[in-house]
PDB file of C-alpha atoms and ligand atoms in Angstrom:
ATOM      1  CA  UNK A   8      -0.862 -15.927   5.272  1.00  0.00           C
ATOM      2  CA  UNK A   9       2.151 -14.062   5.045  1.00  0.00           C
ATOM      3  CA  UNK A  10       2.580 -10.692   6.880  1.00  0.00           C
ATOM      4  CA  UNK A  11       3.369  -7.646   4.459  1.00  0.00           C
ATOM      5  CA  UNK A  12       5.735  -4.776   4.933  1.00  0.00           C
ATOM      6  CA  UNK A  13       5.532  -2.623   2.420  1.00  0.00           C
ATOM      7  CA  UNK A  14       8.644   0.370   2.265  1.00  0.00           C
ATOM      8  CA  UNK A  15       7.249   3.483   0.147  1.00  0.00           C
ATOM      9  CA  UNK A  16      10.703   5.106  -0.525  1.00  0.00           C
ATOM     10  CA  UNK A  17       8.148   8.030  -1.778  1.00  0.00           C
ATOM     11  CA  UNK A  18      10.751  10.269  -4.537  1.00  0.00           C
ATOM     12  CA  UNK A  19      13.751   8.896  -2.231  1.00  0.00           C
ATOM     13  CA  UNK A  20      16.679   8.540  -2.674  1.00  0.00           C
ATOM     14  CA  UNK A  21      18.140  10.837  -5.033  1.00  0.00           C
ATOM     15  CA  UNK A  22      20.898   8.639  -7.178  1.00  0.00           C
ATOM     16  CA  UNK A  23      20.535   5.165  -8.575  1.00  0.00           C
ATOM     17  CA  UNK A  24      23.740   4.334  -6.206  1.00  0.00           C
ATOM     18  CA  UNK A  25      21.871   5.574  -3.025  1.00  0.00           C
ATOM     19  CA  UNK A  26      18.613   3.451  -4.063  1.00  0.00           C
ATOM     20  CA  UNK A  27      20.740   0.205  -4.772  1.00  0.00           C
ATOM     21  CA  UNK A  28      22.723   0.690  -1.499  1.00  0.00           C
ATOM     22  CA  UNK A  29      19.722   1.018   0.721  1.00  0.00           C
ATOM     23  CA  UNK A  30      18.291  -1.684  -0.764  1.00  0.00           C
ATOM     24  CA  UNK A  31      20.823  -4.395  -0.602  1.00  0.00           C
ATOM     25  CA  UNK A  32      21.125  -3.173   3.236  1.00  0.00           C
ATOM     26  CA  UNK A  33      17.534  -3.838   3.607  1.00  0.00           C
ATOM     27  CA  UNK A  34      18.344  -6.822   1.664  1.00  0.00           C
ATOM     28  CA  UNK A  35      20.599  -7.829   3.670  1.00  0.00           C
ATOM     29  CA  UNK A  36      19.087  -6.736   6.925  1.00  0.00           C
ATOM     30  CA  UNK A  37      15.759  -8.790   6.213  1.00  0.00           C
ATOM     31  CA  UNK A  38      17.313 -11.916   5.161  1.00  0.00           C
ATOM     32  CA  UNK A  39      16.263 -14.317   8.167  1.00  0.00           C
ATOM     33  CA  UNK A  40      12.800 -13.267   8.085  1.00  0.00           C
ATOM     34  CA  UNK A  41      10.352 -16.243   7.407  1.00  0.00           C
ATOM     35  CA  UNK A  42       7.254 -15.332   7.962  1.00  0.00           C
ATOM     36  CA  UNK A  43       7.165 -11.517   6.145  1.00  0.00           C
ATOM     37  CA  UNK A  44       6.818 -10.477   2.455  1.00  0.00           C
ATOM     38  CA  UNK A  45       8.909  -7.478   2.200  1.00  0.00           C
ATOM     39  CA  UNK A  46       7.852  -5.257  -0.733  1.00  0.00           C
ATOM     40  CA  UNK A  47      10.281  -2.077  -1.944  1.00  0.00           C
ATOM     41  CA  UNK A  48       8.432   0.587  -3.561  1.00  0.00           C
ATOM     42  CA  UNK A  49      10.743   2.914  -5.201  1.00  0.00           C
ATOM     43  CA  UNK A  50      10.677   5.893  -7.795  1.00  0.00           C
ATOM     44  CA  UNK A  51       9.945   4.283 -11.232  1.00  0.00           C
ATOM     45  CA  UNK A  52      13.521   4.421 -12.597  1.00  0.00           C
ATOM     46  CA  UNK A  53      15.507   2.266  -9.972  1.00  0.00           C
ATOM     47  CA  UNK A  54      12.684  -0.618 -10.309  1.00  0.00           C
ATOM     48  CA  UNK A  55      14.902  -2.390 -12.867  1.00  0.00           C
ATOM     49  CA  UNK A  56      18.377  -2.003 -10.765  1.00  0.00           C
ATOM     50  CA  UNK A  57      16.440  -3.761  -7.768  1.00  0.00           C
ATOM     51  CA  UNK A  58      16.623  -7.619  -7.174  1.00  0.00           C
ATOM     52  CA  UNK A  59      16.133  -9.941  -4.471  1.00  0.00           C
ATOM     53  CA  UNK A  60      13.294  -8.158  -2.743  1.00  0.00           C
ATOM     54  CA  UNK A  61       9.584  -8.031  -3.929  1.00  0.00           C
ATOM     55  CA  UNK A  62       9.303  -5.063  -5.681  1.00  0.00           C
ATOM     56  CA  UNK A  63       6.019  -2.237  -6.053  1.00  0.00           C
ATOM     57  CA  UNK A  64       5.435   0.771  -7.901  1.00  0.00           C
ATOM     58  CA  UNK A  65       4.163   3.837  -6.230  1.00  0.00           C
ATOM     59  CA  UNK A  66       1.547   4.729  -9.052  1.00  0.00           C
ATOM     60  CA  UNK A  67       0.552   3.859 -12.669  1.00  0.00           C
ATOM     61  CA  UNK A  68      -1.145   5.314 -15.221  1.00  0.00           C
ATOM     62  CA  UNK A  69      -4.638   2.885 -16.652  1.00  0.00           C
ATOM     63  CA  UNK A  70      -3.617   1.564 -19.972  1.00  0.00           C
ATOM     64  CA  UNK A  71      -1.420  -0.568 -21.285  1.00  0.00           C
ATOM     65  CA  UNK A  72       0.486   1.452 -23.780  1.00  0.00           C
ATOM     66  CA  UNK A  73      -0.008   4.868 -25.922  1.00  0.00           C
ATOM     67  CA  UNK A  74      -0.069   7.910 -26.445  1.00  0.00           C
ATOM     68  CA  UNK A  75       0.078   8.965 -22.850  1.00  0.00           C
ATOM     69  CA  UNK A  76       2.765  10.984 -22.415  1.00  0.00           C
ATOM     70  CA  UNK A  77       5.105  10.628 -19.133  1.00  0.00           C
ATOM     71  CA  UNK A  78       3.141   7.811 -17.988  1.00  0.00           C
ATOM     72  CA  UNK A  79       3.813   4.667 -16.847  1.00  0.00           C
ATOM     73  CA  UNK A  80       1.739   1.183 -18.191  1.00  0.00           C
ATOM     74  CA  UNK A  81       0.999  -1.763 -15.739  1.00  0.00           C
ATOM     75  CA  UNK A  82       2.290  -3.965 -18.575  1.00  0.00           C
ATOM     76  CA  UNK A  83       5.567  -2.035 -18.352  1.00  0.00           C
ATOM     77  CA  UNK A  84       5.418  -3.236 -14.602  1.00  0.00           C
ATOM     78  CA  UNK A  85       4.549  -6.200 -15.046  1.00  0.00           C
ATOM     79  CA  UNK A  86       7.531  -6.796 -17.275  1.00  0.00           C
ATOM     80  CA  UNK A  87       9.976  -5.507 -14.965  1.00  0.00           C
ATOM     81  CA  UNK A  88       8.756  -8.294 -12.383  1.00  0.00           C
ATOM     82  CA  UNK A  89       7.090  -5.494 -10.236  1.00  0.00           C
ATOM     83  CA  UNK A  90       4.577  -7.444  -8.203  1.00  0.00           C
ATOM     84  CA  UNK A  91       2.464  -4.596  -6.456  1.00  0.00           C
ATOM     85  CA  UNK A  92       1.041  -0.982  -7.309  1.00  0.00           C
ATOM     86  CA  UNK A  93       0.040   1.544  -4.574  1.00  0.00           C
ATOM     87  CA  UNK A  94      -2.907   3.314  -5.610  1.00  0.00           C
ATOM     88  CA  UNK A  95      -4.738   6.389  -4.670  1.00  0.00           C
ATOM     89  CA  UNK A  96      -2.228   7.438  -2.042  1.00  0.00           C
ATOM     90  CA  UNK A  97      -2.899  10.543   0.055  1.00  0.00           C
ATOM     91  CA  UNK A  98      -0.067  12.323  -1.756  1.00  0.00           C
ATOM     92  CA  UNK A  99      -1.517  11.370  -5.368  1.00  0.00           C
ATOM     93  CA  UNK A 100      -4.700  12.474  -4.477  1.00  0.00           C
ATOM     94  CA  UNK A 101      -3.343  15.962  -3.291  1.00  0.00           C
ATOM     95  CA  UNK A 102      -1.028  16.984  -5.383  1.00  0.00           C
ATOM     96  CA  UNK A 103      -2.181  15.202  -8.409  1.00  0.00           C
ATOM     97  CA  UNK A 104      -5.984  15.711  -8.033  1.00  0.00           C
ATOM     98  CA  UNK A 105      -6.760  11.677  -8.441  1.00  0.00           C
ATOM     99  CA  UNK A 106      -9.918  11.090  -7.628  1.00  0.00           C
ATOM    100  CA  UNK A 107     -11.810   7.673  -6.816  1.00  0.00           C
ATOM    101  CA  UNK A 108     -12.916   7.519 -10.382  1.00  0.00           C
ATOM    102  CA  UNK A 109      -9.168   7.544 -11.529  1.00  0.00           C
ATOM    103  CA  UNK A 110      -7.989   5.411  -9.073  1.00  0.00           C
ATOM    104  CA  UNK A 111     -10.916   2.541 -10.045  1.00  0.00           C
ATOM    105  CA  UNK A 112      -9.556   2.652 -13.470  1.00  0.00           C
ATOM    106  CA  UNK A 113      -6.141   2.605 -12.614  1.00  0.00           C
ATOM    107  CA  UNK A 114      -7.120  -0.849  -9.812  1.00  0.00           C
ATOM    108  CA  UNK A 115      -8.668  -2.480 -12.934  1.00  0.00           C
ATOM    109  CA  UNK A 116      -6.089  -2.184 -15.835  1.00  0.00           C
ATOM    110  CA  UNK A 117      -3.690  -3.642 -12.620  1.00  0.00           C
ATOM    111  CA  UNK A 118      -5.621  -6.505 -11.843  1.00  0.00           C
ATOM    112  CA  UNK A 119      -6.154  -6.912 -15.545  1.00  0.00           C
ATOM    113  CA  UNK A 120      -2.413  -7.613 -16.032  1.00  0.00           C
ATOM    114  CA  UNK A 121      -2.375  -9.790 -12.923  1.00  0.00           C
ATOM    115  CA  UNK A 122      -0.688  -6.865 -10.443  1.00  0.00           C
ATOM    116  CA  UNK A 123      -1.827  -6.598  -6.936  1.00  0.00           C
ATOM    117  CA  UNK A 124      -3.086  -3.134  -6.077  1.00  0.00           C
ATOM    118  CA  UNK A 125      -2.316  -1.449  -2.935  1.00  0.00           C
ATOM    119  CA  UNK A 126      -5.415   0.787  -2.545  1.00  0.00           C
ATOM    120  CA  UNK A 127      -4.773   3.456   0.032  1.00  0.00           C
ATOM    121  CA  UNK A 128      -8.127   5.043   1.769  1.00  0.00           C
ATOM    122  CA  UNK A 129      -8.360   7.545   4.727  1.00  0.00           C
ATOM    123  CA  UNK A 130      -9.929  10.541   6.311  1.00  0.00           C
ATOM    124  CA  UNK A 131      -8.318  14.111   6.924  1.00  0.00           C
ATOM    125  CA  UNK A 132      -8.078  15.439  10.312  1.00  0.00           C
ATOM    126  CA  UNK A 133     -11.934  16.889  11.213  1.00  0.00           C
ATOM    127  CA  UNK A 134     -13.379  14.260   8.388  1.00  0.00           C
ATOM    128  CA  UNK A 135     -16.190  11.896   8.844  1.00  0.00           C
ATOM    129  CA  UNK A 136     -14.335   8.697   8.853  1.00  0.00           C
ATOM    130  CA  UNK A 137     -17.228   6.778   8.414  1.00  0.00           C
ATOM    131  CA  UNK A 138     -18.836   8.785   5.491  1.00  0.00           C
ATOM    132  CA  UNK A 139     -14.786   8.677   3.662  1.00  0.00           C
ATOM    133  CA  UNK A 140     -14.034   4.938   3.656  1.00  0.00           C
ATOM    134  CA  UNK A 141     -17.482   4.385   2.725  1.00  0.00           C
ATOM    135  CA  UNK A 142     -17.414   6.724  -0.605  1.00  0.00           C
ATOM    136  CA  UNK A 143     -13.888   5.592  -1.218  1.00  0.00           C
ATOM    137  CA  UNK A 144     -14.400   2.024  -0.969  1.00  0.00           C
ATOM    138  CA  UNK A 145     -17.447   2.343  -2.984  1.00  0.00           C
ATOM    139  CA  UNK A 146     -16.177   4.521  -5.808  1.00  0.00           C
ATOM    140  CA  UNK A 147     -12.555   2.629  -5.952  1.00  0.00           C
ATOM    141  CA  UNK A 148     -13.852  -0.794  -5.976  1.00  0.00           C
ATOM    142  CA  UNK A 149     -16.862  -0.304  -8.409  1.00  0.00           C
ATOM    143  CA  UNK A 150     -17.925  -3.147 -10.473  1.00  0.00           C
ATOM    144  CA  UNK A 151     -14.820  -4.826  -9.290  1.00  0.00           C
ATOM    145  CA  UNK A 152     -15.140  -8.681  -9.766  1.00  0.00           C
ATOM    146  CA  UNK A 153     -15.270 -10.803  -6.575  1.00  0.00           C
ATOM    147  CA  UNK A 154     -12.806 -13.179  -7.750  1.00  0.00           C
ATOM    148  CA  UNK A 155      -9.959 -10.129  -7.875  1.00  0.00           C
ATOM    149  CA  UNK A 156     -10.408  -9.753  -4.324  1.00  0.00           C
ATOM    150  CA  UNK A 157      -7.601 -12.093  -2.918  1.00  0.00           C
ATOM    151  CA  UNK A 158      -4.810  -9.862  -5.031  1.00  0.00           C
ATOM    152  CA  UNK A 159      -6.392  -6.920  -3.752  1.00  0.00           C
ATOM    153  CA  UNK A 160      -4.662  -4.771  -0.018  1.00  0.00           C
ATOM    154  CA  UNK A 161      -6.273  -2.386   1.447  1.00  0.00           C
ATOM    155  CA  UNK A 162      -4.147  -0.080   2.813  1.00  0.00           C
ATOM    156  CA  UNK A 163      -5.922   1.799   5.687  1.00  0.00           C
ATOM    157  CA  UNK A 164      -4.107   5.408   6.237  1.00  0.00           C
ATOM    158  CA  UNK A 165      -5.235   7.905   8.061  1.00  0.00           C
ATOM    159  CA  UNK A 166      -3.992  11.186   5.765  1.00  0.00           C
ATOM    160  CA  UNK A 167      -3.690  13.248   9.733  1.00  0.00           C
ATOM    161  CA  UNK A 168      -1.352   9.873  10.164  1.00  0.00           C
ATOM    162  CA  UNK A 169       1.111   9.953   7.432  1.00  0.00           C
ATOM    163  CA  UNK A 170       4.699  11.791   8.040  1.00  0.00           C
ATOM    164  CA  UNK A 171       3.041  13.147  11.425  1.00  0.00           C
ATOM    165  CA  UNK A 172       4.957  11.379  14.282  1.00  0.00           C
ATOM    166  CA  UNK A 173       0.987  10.779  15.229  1.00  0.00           C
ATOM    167  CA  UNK A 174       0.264   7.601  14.865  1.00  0.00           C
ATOM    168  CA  UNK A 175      -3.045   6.211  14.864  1.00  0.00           C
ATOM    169  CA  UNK A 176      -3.994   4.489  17.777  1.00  0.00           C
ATOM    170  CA  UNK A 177      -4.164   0.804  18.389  1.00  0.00           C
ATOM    171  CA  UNK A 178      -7.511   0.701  19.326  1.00  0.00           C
ATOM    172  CA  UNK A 179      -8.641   3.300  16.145  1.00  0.00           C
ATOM    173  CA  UNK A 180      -6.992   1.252  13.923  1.00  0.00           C
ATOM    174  CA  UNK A 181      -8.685  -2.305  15.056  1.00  0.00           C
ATOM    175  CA  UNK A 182     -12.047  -0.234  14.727  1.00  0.00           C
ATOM    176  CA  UNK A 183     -11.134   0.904  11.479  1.00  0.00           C
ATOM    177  CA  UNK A 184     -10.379  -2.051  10.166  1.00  0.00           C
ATOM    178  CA  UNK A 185     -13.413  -3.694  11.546  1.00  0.00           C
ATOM    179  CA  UNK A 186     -15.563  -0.975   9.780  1.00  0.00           C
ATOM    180  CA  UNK A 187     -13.627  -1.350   6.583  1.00  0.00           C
ATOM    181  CA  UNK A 188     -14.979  -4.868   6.815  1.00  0.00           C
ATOM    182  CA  UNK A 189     -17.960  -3.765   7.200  1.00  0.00           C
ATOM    183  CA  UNK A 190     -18.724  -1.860   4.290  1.00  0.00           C
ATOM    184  CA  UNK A 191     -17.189  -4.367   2.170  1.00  0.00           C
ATOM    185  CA  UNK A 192     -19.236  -7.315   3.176  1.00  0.00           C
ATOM    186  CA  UNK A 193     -22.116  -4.761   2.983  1.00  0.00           C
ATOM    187  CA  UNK A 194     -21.115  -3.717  -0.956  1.00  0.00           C
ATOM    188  CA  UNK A 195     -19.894  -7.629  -1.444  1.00  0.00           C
ATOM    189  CA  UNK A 196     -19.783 -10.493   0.854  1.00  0.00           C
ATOM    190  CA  UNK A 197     -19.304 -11.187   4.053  1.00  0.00           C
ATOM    191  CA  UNK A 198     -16.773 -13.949   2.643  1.00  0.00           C
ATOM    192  CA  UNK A 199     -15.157 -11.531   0.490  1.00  0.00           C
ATOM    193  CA  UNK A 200     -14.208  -9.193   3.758  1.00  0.00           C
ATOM    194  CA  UNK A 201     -13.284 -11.288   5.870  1.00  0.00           C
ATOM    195  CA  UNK A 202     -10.709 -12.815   3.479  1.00  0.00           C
ATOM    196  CA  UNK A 203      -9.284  -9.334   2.249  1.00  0.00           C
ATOM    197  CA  UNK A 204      -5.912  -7.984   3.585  1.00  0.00           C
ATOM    198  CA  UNK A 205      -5.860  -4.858   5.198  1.00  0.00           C
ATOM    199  CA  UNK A 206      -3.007  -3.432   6.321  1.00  0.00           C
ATOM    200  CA  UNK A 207      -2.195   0.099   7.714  1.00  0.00           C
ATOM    201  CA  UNK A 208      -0.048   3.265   7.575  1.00  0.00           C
ATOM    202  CA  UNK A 209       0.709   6.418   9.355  1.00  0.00           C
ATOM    203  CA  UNK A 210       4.082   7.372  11.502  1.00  0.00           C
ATOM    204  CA  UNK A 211       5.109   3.376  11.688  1.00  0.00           C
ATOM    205  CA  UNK A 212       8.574   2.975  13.506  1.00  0.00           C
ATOM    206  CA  UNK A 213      10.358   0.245  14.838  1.00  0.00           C
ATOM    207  CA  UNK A 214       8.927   1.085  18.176  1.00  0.00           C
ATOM    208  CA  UNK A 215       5.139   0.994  17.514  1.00  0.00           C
ATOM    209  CA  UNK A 216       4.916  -1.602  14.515  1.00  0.00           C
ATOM    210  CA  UNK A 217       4.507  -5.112  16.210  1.00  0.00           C
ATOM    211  CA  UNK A 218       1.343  -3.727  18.484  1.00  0.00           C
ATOM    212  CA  UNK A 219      -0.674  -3.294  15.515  1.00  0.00           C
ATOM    213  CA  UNK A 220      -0.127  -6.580  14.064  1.00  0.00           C
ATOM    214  CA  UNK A 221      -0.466  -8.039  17.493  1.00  0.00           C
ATOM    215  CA  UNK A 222      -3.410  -6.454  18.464  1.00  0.00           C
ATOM    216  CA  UNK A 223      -4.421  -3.781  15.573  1.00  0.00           C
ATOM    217  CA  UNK A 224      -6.092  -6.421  13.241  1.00  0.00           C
ATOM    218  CA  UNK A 225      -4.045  -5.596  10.626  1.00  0.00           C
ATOM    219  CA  UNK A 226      -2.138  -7.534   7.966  1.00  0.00           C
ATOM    220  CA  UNK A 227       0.972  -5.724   7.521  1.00  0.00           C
ATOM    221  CA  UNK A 228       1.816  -2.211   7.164  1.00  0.00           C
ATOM    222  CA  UNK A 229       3.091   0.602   5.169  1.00  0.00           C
ATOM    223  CA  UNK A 230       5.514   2.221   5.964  1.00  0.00           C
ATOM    224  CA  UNK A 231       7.044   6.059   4.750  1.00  0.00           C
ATOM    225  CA  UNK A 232       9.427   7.713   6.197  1.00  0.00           C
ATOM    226  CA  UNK A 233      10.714   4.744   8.076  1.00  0.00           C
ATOM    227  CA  UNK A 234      11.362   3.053   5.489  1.00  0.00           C
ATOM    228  CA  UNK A 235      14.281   5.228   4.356  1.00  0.00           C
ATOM    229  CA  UNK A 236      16.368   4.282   7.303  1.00  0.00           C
ATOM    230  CA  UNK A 237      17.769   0.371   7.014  1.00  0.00           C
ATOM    231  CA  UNK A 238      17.860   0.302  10.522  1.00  0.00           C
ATOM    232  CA  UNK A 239      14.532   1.471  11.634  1.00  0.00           C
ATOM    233  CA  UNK A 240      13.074  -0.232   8.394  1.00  0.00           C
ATOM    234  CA  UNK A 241      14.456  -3.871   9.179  1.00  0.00           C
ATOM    235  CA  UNK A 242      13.681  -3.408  13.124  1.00  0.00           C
ATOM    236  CA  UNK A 243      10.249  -2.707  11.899  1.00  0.00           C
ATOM    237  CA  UNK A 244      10.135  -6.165   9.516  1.00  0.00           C
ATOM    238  CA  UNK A 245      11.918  -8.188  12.176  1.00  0.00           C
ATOM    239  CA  UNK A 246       9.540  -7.099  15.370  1.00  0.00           C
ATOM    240  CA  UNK A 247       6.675  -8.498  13.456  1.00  0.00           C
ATOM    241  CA  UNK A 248       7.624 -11.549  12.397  1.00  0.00           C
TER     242      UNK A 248
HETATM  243  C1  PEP B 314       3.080   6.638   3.513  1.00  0.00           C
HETATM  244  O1  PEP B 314       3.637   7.477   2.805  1.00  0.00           O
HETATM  245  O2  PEP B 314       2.311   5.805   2.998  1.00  0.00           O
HETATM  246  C2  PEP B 314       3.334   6.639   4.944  1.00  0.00           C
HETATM  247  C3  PEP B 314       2.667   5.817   5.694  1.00  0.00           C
HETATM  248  O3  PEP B 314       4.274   7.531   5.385  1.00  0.00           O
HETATM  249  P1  PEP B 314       4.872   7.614   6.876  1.00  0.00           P
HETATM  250  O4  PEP B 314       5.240   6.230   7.309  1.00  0.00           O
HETATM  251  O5  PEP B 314       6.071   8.502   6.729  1.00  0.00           O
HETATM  252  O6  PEP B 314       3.812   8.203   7.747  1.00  0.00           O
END
């Protein structure tokens, strides 16, 4: 399977002219890559300037059209050739109070319309990792079907991790992902979590990004900040493929 590097501009850049230049750098930069799906997440509004790249939204709202005001549908995606949707991402969750409940809705109505959710789960700094993946796992995936599973990432990302410069460590992140496992096959099957991609996030750089896909257990990865700077960004795609 595919590796996948997955840029989360975050609400970067500021003009349609500055999104549509760094992306036909990374565009650009990226084109030799064989073995990587590269997936842009931008602000909402520059999705439809963007071809040539896979392209993912950074949040959605769980219906498909409305009276919902200021939000945006998965069907809307979906008709903009948008492939993925992160969901429940540290910064959602903080500043707008999403909670596991929401974010299982939100999973649903974007596997509904054939979307592949990014589902982003962590502990704070001081939290119980265990006890936190557990209840978000649980709560986000509820009464998901088992068939959905093979569209479905999970995007491990330690919230102490993200825009820190402190990465989480190699051997954290292997044991993270092995316990993520866990409590899926324990909720599902053991089938189901061995086969599901997980991928991380957290202070990625063109430095550190090749270790945890050679030795991390990991998928792919997410990547913030990093992925504002074509440079850093395609030394980070081209290091792991
Ligand atoms: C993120 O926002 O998902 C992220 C991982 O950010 P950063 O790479 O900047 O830590």
């Amino acid at each position: 399977m595919q590796k996948l590097i997955v840029a989360n501009w975050k609400m970067n850049p500021e003009t349609a002219e500055e999104a549509k230049k760094l992306f036909d750098s990374v565009k650009n930069g990226v084109k030799k890559v064989k073995n990587i799906e590269v997936v842009i997440c931008p602000p909402f509004i520059y999705l439809p300037l963007l071809k040539g790249l896979a392209l993912g939204a950074q949040n959605v709202f769980y219906k498909e059209s409305g009276a919902f005001t200021g939000e945006v549908s998965p069907l809307m995606l979906k008709n903009l050739n948008v492939q993925y949707v992160i969901l429940g991402h540290s910064e959602a969750r903080k500043y707008l109070n999403e909670t596991n409940e929401l974010i299982n809705k939100k999973i649903k109505e974007v596997l509904a319309v054939g979307l592949k959710p990014i589902i982003c789960i962590g502990e704070k700094e001081g939290e119980d990792k265990n006890k936190v993946l557990q209840e978000q796992l649980k709560e986000c995936l509820k009464s998901i079907e088992k068939k959905e599973f093979e569209k479905i990432i999970i995007a491990y990302e330690p919230v102490w991790a993200i825009g820190t410069g402190k990465n989480c460590s190699i051997e954290e992140t292997m044991n993270s992902v092995l316990l993520i496992k866990k409590i899926i096959a324990d909720l599902y099957k053991k089938e189901i979590a061995e086969k599901i991609r997980i991928i991380y996030g957290g202070s990625v750089n063109g430095k550190n990004s090749r270790e945890y896909i050679l030795k991390g257990g990991v998928s792919g990865l997410l990547v913030g900040g990093a992925s504002l700077d074509v440079n850093e960004f395609t030394q980070i795609v081209k290091s792991v493929d």
